[in-house]
Tab-separated table of C-alpha atoms and ligand atoms in Angstrom:
chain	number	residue	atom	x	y	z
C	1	UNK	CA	28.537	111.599	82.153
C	2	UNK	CA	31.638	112.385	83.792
C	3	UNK	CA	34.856	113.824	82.199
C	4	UNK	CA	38.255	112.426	82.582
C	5	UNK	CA	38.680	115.129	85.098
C	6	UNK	CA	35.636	114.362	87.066
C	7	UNK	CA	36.616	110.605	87.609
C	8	UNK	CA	40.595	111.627	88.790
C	9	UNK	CA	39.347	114.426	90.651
C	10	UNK	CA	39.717	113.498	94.462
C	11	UNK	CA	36.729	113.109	96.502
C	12	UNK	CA	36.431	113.584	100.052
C	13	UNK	CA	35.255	111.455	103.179
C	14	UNK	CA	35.093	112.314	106.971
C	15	UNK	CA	37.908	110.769	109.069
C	16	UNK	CA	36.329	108.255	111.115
C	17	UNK	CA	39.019	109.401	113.931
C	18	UNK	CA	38.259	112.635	114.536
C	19	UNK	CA	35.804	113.682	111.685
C	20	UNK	CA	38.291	115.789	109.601
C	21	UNK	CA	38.136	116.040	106.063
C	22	UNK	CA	40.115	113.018	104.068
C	23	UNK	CA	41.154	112.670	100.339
C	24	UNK	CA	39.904	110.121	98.482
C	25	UNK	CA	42.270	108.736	95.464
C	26	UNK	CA	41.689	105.082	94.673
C	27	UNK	CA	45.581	105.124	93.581
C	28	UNK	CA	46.568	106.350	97.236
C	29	UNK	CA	45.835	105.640	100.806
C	30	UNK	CA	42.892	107.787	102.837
C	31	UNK	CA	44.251	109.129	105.904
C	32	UNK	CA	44.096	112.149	107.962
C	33	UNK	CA	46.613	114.605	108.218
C	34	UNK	CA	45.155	116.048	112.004
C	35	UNK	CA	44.940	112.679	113.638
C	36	UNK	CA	47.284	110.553	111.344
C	37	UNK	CA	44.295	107.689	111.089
C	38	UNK	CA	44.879	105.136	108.650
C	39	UNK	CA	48.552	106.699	108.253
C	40	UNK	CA	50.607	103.387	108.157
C	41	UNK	CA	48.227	100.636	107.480
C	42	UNK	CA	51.349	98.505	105.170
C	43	UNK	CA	52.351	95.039	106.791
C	44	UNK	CA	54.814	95.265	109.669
C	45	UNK	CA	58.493	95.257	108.295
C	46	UNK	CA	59.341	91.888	107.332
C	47	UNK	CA	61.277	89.933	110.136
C	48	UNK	CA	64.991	90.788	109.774
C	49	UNK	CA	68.175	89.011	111.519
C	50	UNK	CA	69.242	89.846	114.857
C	51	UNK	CA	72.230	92.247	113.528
C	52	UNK	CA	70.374	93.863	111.009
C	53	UNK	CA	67.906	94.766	113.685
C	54	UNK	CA	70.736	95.807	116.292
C	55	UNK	CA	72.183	98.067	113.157
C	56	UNK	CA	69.351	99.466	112.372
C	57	UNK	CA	68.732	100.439	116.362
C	58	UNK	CA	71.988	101.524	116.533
C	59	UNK	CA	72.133	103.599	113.123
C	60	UNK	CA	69.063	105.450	114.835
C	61	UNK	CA	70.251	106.559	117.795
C	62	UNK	CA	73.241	107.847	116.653
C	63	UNK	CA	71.381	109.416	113.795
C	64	UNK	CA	68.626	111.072	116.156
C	65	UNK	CA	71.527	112.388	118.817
C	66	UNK	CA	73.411	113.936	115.804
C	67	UNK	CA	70.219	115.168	114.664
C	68	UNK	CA	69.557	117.090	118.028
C	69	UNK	CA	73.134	118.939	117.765
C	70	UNK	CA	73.220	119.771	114.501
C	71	UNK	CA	69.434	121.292	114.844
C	72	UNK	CA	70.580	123.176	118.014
C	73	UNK	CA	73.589	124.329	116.169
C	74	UNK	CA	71.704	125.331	113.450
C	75	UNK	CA	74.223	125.518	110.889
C	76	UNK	CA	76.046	122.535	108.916
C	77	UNK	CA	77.390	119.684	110.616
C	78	UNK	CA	80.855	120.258	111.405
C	79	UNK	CA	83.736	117.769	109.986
C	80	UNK	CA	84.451	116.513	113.566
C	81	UNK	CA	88.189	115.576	113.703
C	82	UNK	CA	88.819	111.851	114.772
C	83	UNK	CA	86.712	110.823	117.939
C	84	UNK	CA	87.616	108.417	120.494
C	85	UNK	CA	85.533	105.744	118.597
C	86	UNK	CA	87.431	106.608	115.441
C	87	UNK	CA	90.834	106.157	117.088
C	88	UNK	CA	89.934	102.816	118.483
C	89	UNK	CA	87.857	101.820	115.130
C	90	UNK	CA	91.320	102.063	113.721
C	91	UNK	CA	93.048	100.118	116.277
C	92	UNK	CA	90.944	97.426	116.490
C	93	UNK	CA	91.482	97.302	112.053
C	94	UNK	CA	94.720	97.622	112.001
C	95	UNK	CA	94.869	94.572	115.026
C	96	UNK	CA	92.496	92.503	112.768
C	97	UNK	CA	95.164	93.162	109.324
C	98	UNK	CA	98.345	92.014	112.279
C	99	UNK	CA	96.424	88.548	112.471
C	100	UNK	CA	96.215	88.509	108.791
C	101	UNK	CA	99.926	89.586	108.497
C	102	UNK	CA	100.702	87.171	111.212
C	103	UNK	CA	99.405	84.169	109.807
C	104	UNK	CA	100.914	84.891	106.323
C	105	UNK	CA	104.389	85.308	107.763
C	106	UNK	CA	103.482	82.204	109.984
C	107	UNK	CA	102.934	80.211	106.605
C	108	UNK	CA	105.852	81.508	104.646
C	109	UNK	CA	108.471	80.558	107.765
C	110	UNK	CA	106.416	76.852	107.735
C	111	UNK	CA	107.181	76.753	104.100
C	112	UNK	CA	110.708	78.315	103.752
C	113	UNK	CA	112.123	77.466	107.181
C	114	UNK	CA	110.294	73.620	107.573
C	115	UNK	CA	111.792	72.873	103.898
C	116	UNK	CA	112.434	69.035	104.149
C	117	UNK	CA	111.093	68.753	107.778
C	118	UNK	CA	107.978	66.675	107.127
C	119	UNK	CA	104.567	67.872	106.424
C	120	UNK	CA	105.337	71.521	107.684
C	121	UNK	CA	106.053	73.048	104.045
C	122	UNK	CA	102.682	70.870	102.873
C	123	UNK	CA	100.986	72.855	106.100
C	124	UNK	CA	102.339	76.515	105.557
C	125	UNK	CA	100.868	75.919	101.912
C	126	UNK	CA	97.471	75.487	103.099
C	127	UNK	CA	97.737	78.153	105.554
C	128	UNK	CA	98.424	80.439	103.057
C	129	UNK	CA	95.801	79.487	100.236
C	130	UNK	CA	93.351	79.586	103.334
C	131	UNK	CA	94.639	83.324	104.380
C	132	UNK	CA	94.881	84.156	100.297
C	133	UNK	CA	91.789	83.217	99.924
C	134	UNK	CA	89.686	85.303	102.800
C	135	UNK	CA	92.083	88.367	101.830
C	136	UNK	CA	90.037	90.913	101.443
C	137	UNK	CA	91.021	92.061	97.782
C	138	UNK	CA	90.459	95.422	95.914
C	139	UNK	CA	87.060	95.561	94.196
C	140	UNK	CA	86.731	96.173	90.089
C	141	UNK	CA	82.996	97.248	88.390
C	142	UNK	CA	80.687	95.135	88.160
C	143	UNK	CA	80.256	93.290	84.769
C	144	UNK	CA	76.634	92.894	84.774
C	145	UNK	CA	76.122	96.454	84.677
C	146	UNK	CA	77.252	98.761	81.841
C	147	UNK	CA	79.965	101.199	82.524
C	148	UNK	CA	80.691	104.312	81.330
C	149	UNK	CA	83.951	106.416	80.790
C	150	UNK	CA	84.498	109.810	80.036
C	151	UNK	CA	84.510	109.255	76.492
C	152	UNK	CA	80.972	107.824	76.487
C	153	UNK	CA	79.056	110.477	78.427
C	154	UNK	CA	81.482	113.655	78.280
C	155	UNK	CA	78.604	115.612	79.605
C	156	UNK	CA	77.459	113.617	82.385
C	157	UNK	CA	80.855	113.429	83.189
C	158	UNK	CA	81.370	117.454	83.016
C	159	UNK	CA	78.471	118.116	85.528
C	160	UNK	CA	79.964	115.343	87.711
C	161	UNK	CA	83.311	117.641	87.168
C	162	UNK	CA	81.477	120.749	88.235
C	163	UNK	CA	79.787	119.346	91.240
C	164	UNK	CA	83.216	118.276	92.649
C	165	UNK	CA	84.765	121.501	92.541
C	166	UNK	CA	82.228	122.839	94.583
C	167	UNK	CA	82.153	120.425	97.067
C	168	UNK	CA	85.760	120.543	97.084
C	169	UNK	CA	86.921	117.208	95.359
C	170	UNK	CA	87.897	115.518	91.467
C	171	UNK	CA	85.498	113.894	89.429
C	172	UNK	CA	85.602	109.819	88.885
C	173	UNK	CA	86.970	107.315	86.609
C	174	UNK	CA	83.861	105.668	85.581
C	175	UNK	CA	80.365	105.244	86.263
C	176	UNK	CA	78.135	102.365	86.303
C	177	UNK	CA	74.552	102.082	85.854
C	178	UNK	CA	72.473	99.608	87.420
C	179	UNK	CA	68.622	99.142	87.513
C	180	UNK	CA	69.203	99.994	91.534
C	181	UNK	CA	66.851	102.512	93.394
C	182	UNK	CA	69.974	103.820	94.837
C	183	UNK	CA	73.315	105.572	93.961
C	184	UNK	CA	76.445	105.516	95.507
C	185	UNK	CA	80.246	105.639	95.597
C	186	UNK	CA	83.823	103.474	96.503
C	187	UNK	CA	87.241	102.717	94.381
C	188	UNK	CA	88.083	99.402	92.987
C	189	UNK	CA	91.589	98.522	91.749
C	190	UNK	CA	95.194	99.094	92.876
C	191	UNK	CA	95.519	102.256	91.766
C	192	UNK	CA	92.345	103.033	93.611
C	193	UNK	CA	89.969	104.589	91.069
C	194	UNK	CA	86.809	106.246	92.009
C	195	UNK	CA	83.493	105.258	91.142
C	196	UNK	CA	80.024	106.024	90.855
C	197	UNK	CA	77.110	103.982	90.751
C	198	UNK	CA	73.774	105.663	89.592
C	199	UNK	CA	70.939	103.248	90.166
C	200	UNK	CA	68.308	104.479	87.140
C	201	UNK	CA	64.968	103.844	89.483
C	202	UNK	CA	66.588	106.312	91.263
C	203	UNK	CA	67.791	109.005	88.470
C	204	UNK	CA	65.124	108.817	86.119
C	205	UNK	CA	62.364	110.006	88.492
C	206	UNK	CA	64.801	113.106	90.027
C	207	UNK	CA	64.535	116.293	88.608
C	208	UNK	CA	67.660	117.781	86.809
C	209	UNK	CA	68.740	119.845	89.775
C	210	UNK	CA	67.494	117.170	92.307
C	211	UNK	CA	70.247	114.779	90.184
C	212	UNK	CA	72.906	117.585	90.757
C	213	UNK	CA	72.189	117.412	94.450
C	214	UNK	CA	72.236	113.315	94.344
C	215	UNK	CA	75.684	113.536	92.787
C	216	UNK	CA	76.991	116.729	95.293
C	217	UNK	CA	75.729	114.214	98.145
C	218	UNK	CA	77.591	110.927	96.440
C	219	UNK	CA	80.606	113.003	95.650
C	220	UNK	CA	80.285	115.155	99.363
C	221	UNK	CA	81.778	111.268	100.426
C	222	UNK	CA	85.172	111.717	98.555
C	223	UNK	CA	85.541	115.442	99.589
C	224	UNK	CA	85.348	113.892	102.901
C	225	UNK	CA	87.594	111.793	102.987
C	226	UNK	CA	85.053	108.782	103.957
C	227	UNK	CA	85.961	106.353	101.102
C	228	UNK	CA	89.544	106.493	101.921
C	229	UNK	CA	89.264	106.696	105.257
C	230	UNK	CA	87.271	103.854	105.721
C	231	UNK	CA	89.628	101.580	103.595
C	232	UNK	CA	91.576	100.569	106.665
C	233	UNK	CA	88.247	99.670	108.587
C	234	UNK	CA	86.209	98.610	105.574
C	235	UNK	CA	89.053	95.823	104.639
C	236	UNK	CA	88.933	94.912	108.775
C	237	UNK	CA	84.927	94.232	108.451
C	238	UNK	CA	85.573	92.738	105.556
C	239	UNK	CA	88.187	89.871	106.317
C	240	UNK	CA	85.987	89.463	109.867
C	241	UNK	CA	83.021	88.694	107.609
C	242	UNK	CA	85.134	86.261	105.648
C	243	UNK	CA	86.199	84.886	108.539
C	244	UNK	CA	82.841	84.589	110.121
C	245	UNK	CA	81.107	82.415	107.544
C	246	UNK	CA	84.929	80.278	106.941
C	247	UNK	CA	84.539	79.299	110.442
C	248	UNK	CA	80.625	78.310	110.105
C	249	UNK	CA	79.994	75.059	111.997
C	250	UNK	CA	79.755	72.107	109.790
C	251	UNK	CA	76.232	69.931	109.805
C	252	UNK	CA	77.619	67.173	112.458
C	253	UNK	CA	77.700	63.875	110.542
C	254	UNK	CA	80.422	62.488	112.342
C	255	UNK	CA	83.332	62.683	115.220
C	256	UNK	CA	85.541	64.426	113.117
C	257	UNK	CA	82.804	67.095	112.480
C	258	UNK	CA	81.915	67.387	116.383
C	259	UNK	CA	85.873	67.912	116.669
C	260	UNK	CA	86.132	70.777	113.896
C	261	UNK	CA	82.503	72.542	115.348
C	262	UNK	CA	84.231	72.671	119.030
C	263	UNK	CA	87.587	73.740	117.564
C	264	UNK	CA	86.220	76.580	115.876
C	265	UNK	CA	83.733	77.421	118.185
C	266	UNK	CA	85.290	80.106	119.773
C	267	UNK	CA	87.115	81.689	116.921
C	268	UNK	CA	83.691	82.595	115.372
C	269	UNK	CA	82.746	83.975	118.730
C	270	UNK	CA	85.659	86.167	118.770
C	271	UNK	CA	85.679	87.090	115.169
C	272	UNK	CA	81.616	88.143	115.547
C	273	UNK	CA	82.601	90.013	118.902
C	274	UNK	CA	85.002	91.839	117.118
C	275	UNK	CA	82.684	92.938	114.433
C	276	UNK	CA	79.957	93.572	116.265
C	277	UNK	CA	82.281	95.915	117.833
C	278	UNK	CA	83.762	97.190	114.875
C	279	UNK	CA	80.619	97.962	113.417
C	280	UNK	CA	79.558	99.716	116.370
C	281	UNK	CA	82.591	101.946	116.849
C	282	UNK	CA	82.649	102.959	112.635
C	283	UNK	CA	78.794	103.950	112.984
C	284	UNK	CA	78.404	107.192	114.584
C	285	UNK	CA	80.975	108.188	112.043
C	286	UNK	CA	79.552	107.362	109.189
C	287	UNK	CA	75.937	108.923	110.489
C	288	UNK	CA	77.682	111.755	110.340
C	289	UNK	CA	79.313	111.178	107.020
C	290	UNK	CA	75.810	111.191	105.750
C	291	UNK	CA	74.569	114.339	107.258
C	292	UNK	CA	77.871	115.841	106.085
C	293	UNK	CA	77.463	114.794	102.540
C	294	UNK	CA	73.717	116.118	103.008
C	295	UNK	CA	74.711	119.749	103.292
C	296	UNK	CA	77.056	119.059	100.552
C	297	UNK	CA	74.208	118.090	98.359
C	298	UNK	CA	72.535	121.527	99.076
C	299	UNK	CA	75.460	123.388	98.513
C	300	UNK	CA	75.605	121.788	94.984
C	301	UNK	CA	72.461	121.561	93.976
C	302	UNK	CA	70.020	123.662	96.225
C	303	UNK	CA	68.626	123.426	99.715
C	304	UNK	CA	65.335	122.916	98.285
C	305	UNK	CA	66.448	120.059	95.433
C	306	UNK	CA	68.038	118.339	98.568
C	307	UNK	CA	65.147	117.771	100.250
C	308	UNK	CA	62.868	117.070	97.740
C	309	UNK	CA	65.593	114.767	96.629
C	310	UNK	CA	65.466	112.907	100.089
C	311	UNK	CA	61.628	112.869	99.911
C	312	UNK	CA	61.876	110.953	96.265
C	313	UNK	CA	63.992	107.922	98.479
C	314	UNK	CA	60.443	107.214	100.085
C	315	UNK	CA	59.274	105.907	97.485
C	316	UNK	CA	61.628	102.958	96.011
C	317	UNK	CA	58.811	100.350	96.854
C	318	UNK	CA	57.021	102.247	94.274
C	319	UNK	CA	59.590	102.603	91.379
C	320	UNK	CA	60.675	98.994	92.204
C	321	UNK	CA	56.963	97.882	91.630
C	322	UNK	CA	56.345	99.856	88.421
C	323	UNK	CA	59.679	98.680	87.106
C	324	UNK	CA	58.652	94.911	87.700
C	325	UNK	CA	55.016	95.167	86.723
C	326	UNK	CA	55.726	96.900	83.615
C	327	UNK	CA	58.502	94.219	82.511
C	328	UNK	CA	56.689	91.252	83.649
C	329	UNK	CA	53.537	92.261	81.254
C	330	UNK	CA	55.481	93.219	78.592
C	331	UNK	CA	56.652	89.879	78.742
C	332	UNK	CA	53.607	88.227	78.766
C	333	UNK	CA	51.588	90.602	76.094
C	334	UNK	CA	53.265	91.265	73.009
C	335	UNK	CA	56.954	90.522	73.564
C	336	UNK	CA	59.769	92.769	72.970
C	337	UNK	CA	61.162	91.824	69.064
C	338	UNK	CA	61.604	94.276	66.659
C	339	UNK	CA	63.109	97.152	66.916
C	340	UNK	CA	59.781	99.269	67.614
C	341	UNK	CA	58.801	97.197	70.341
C	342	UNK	CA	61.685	97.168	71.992
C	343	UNK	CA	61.603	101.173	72.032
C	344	UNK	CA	57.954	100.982	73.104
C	345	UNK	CA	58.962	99.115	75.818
C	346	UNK	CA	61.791	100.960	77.071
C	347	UNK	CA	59.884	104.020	77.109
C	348	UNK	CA	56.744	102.424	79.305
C	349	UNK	CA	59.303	101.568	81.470
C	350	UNK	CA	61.220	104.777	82.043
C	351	UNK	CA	59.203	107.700	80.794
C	352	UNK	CA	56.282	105.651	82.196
C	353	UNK	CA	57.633	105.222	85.576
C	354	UNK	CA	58.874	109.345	85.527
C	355	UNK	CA	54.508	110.325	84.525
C	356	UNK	CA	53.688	107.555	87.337
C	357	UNK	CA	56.433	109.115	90.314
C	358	UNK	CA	55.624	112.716	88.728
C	359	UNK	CA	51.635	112.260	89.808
C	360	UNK	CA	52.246	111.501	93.352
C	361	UNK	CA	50.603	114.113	95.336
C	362	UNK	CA	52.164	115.846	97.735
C	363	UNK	CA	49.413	114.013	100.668
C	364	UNK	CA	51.193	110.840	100.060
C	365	UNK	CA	54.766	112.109	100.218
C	366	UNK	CA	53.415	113.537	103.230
C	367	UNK	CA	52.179	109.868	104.327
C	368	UNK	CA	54.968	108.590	103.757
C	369	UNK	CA	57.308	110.968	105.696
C	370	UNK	CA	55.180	110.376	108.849
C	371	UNK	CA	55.576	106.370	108.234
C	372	UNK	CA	59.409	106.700	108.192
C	373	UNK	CA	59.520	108.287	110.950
C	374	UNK	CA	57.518	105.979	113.006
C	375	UNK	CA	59.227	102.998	111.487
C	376	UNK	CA	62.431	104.467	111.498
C	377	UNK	CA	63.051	104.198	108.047
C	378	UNK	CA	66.465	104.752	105.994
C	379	UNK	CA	67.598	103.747	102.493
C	380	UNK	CA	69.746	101.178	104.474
C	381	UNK	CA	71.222	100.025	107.914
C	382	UNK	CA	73.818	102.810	107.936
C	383	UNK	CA	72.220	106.013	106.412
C	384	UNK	CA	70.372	107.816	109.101
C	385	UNK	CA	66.666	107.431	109.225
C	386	UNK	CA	65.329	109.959	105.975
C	387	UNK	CA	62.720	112.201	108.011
C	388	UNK	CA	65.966	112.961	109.938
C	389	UNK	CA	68.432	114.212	107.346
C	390	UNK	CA	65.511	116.049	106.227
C	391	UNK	CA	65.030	117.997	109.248
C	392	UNK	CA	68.915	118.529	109.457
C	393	UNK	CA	68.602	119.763	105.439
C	394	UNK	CA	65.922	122.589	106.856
C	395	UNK	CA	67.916	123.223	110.043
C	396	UNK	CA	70.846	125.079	108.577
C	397	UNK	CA	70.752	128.213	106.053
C	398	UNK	CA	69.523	127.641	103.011
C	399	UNK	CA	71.783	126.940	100.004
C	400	UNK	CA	70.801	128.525	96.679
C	401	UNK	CA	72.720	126.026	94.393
C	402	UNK	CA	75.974	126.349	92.985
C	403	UNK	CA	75.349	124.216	89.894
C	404	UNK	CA	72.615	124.275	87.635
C	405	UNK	CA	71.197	121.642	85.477
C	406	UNK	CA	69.308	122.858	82.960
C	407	UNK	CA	66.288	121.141	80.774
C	408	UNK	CA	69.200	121.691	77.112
C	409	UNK	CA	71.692	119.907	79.771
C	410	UNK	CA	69.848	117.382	81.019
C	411	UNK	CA	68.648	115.971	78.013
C	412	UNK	CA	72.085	115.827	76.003
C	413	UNK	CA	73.227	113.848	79.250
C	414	UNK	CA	69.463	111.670	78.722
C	415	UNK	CA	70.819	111.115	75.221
C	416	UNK	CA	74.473	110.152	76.754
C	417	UNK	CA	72.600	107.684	78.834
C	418	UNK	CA	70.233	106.220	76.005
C	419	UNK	CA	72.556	102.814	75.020
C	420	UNK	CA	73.085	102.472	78.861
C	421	UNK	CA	69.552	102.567	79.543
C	422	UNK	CA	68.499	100.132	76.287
C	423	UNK	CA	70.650	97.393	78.065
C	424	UNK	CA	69.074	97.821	81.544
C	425	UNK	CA	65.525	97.538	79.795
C	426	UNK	CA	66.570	94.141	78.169
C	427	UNK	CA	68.328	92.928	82.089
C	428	UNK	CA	65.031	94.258	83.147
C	429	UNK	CA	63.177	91.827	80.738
C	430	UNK	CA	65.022	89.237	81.028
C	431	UNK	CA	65.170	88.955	84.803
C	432	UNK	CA	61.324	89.300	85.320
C	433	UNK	CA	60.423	86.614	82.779
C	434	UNK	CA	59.823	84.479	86.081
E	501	ZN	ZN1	41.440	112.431	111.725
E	502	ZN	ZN1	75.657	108.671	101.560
């Protein structure tokens, strides 16, 4: 006759390594914290390309040497003026944009000065809808996504106000929410506008003041000066990328194929060198761009909300797998008409997924920490591995918080959310119908 209590209530076992005592919780993995058996029993990572792989090596060295200083330091990572990697980063981009330049001059003199002279105007015009078209042009917000303006979130907006002036920057123009398990920042347009992207997996399972230190860390990028800075090289990865796959070999049908593979053959090689290179140079950089905006994050929100904030990234797999399961038998159980349904739906979903991330123990948090560190694991190829900017987090002084979100705050900026949120449920819906 056992309570509710007495069935969640975690039992123990012996560890079979060394005979320590191990939690039991059929939700959760059994493994011991003294010998770390059973700590990483998932599949191996899933076969990746050869550059992702040599990214990912790369993005971990860097991020483990940067590590070392800024522990030994033990204060914030310093904003290191221009390196020699840097310097020739910006070389090499601004050599990639000549050949751009070059080619679209070449194509204006075929057209202008080979007026009447045979095929060469015919030529410079496709020479320049070829260079138009792998031009690497400025972005705008996504569609798919809903975006919001000051006018429809004027508090969300405010706190993103606040955080900037203590990390020393302006708020944005506009941000977008997406169903993402990540956040982030860039401009789109001419006039260069800044944006935000707030992935809700992500937001809806941080705490108010681990959201203020999410934002200090996006907008920690724009206070340094790692958006704009990285336009130049950005655009040069960019148009190498564009060239890259423009020059892919064609399937060889014929001599005229054979002829275009060997003519373009070395091109790609160069254009791939010169990424790989590129790509290389920009990396240590942007490593320490991450830290950077770490600290940042502290300073805005609190040492403490940092880090807790970085541990809540180990966990995507599992906000991504409530988000899908929930949708997917929604779909298949009692559908989602009628107004009711649709709001019973949308808060499974989302208040569902914050009781399901809110009743992971601290043991599997724990787990998971020690698995990212032996799989060197980051949100991506270029954010340092997470256990990492942790450490970095607890290496300096510890930041009190300059901005507080409040439980009055947060929910007016829930409510400012709500319509935004009601359209991701329905993408959600929609896109897991299989
Ligand atoms: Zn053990
Ligand atoms: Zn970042």
């Amino acid at each position: 006759m056992g309570t509710v209590d007495e069935v969640d209530a975690p039992q123990v076992r012996q560890c079979p390594g060394c005979g320590a005592a191990v939690a039991v919780n059929a939700r959760f993995i059994s493994w011991c914290a003294a010998c770390d058996w059973n700590v990483d029993p998932g599949a191996p990572d899933p076969e990746r390309g050869r550059l992702a792989v040599f990214r990912r090596r790369l993005a971990g060295r860097h991020g483990q040497q940067l590590a070392e200083e800024i522990e030994r330091s033990g204060k914030e990572p310093g904003r290191a003026g221009p390196d020699r990697s840097t310097v020739l980063a910006f070389g090499v981009s601004l050599l990639v944009h000549s050949v751009t330049g070059g080619l679209l001059l070449t194509a204006g003199l075929l057209i202008i000065g080979g007026w009447g002279i045979g095929f060469l105007p015919v030529l410079g015009v496709v020479l320049l809808v070829i260079v138009a078209a792998l031009l690497p042009r400025p972005g705008r917000p996504p569609r798919h996504a809903p975006v919001l303006y000051r006018a429809d979130a004027p508090q969300l907006f405010e706190l993103i106000d606040e955080v900037a002036a203590v990390v020393g920057t302006t708020g944005v123009h506009a941000v977008v929410v997406d169903t993402a398990f990540n956040a982030g920042v860039s401009a789109y347009g001419v006039r260069n506008r800044r944006v935000m992207y707030l992935g809700a997996g992500l937001w809806e399972v941080l705490t108010p003041q681990e959201r203020v230190a999410l934002l200090g860390h996006e907008l920690g990028h724009f206070a340094n000066g790692d958006v704009r800075s990285s336009f130049v090289t950005h655009g040069a990865l960019r148009t190498l990328a564009h060239w890259y796959s423009f020059l892919t070999p064609n399937p060889v049908e014929g001599f005229l194929d054979l002829c275009v593979n060997t003519l373009v053959f070395l091109p790609r090689q160069v254009v791939h060198g010169l990424f790989l290179l590129l790509d290389g140079l920009t990396m240590r950089a942007s490593q320490r761009a991450e830290y950077l905006a770490d600290a940042h994050a502290a300073r805005a929100g609190s040492t403490a909300a940092a880090v807790t904030m970085l541990d809540r990234l180990l966990i995507g797999d599992a906000v991504e797998a409530h988000l899908r399961r929930t949708s997917t038998a929604t779909r298949a159980g009692r559908g989602s008409h009628g107004q009711e349904a649709r709001e019973a739906v949308e808060r499974e979903l989302w208040e569902g997924l914050a009781a399901r991330i809110g009743s992971i123990p601290e043991t599997e948090y724990e787990r998971r920490r020690r698995v990212s560190a032996r799989r060197g694991h980051s949100v991506d190829d270029t954010h340092p591995p997470t256990h990492l900017r942790r450490r970095c987090l607890a290496a300096a002084e510890p930041q009190p918080g300059q901005v507080v979100c409040d439980t009055s705050r947060a929910q007016s900026i829930a409510t400012e959310l709500a319509p935004a949120r009601a359209r991701l449920t329905h993408t959600l819906l929609r896109d897991n119908t299989g």
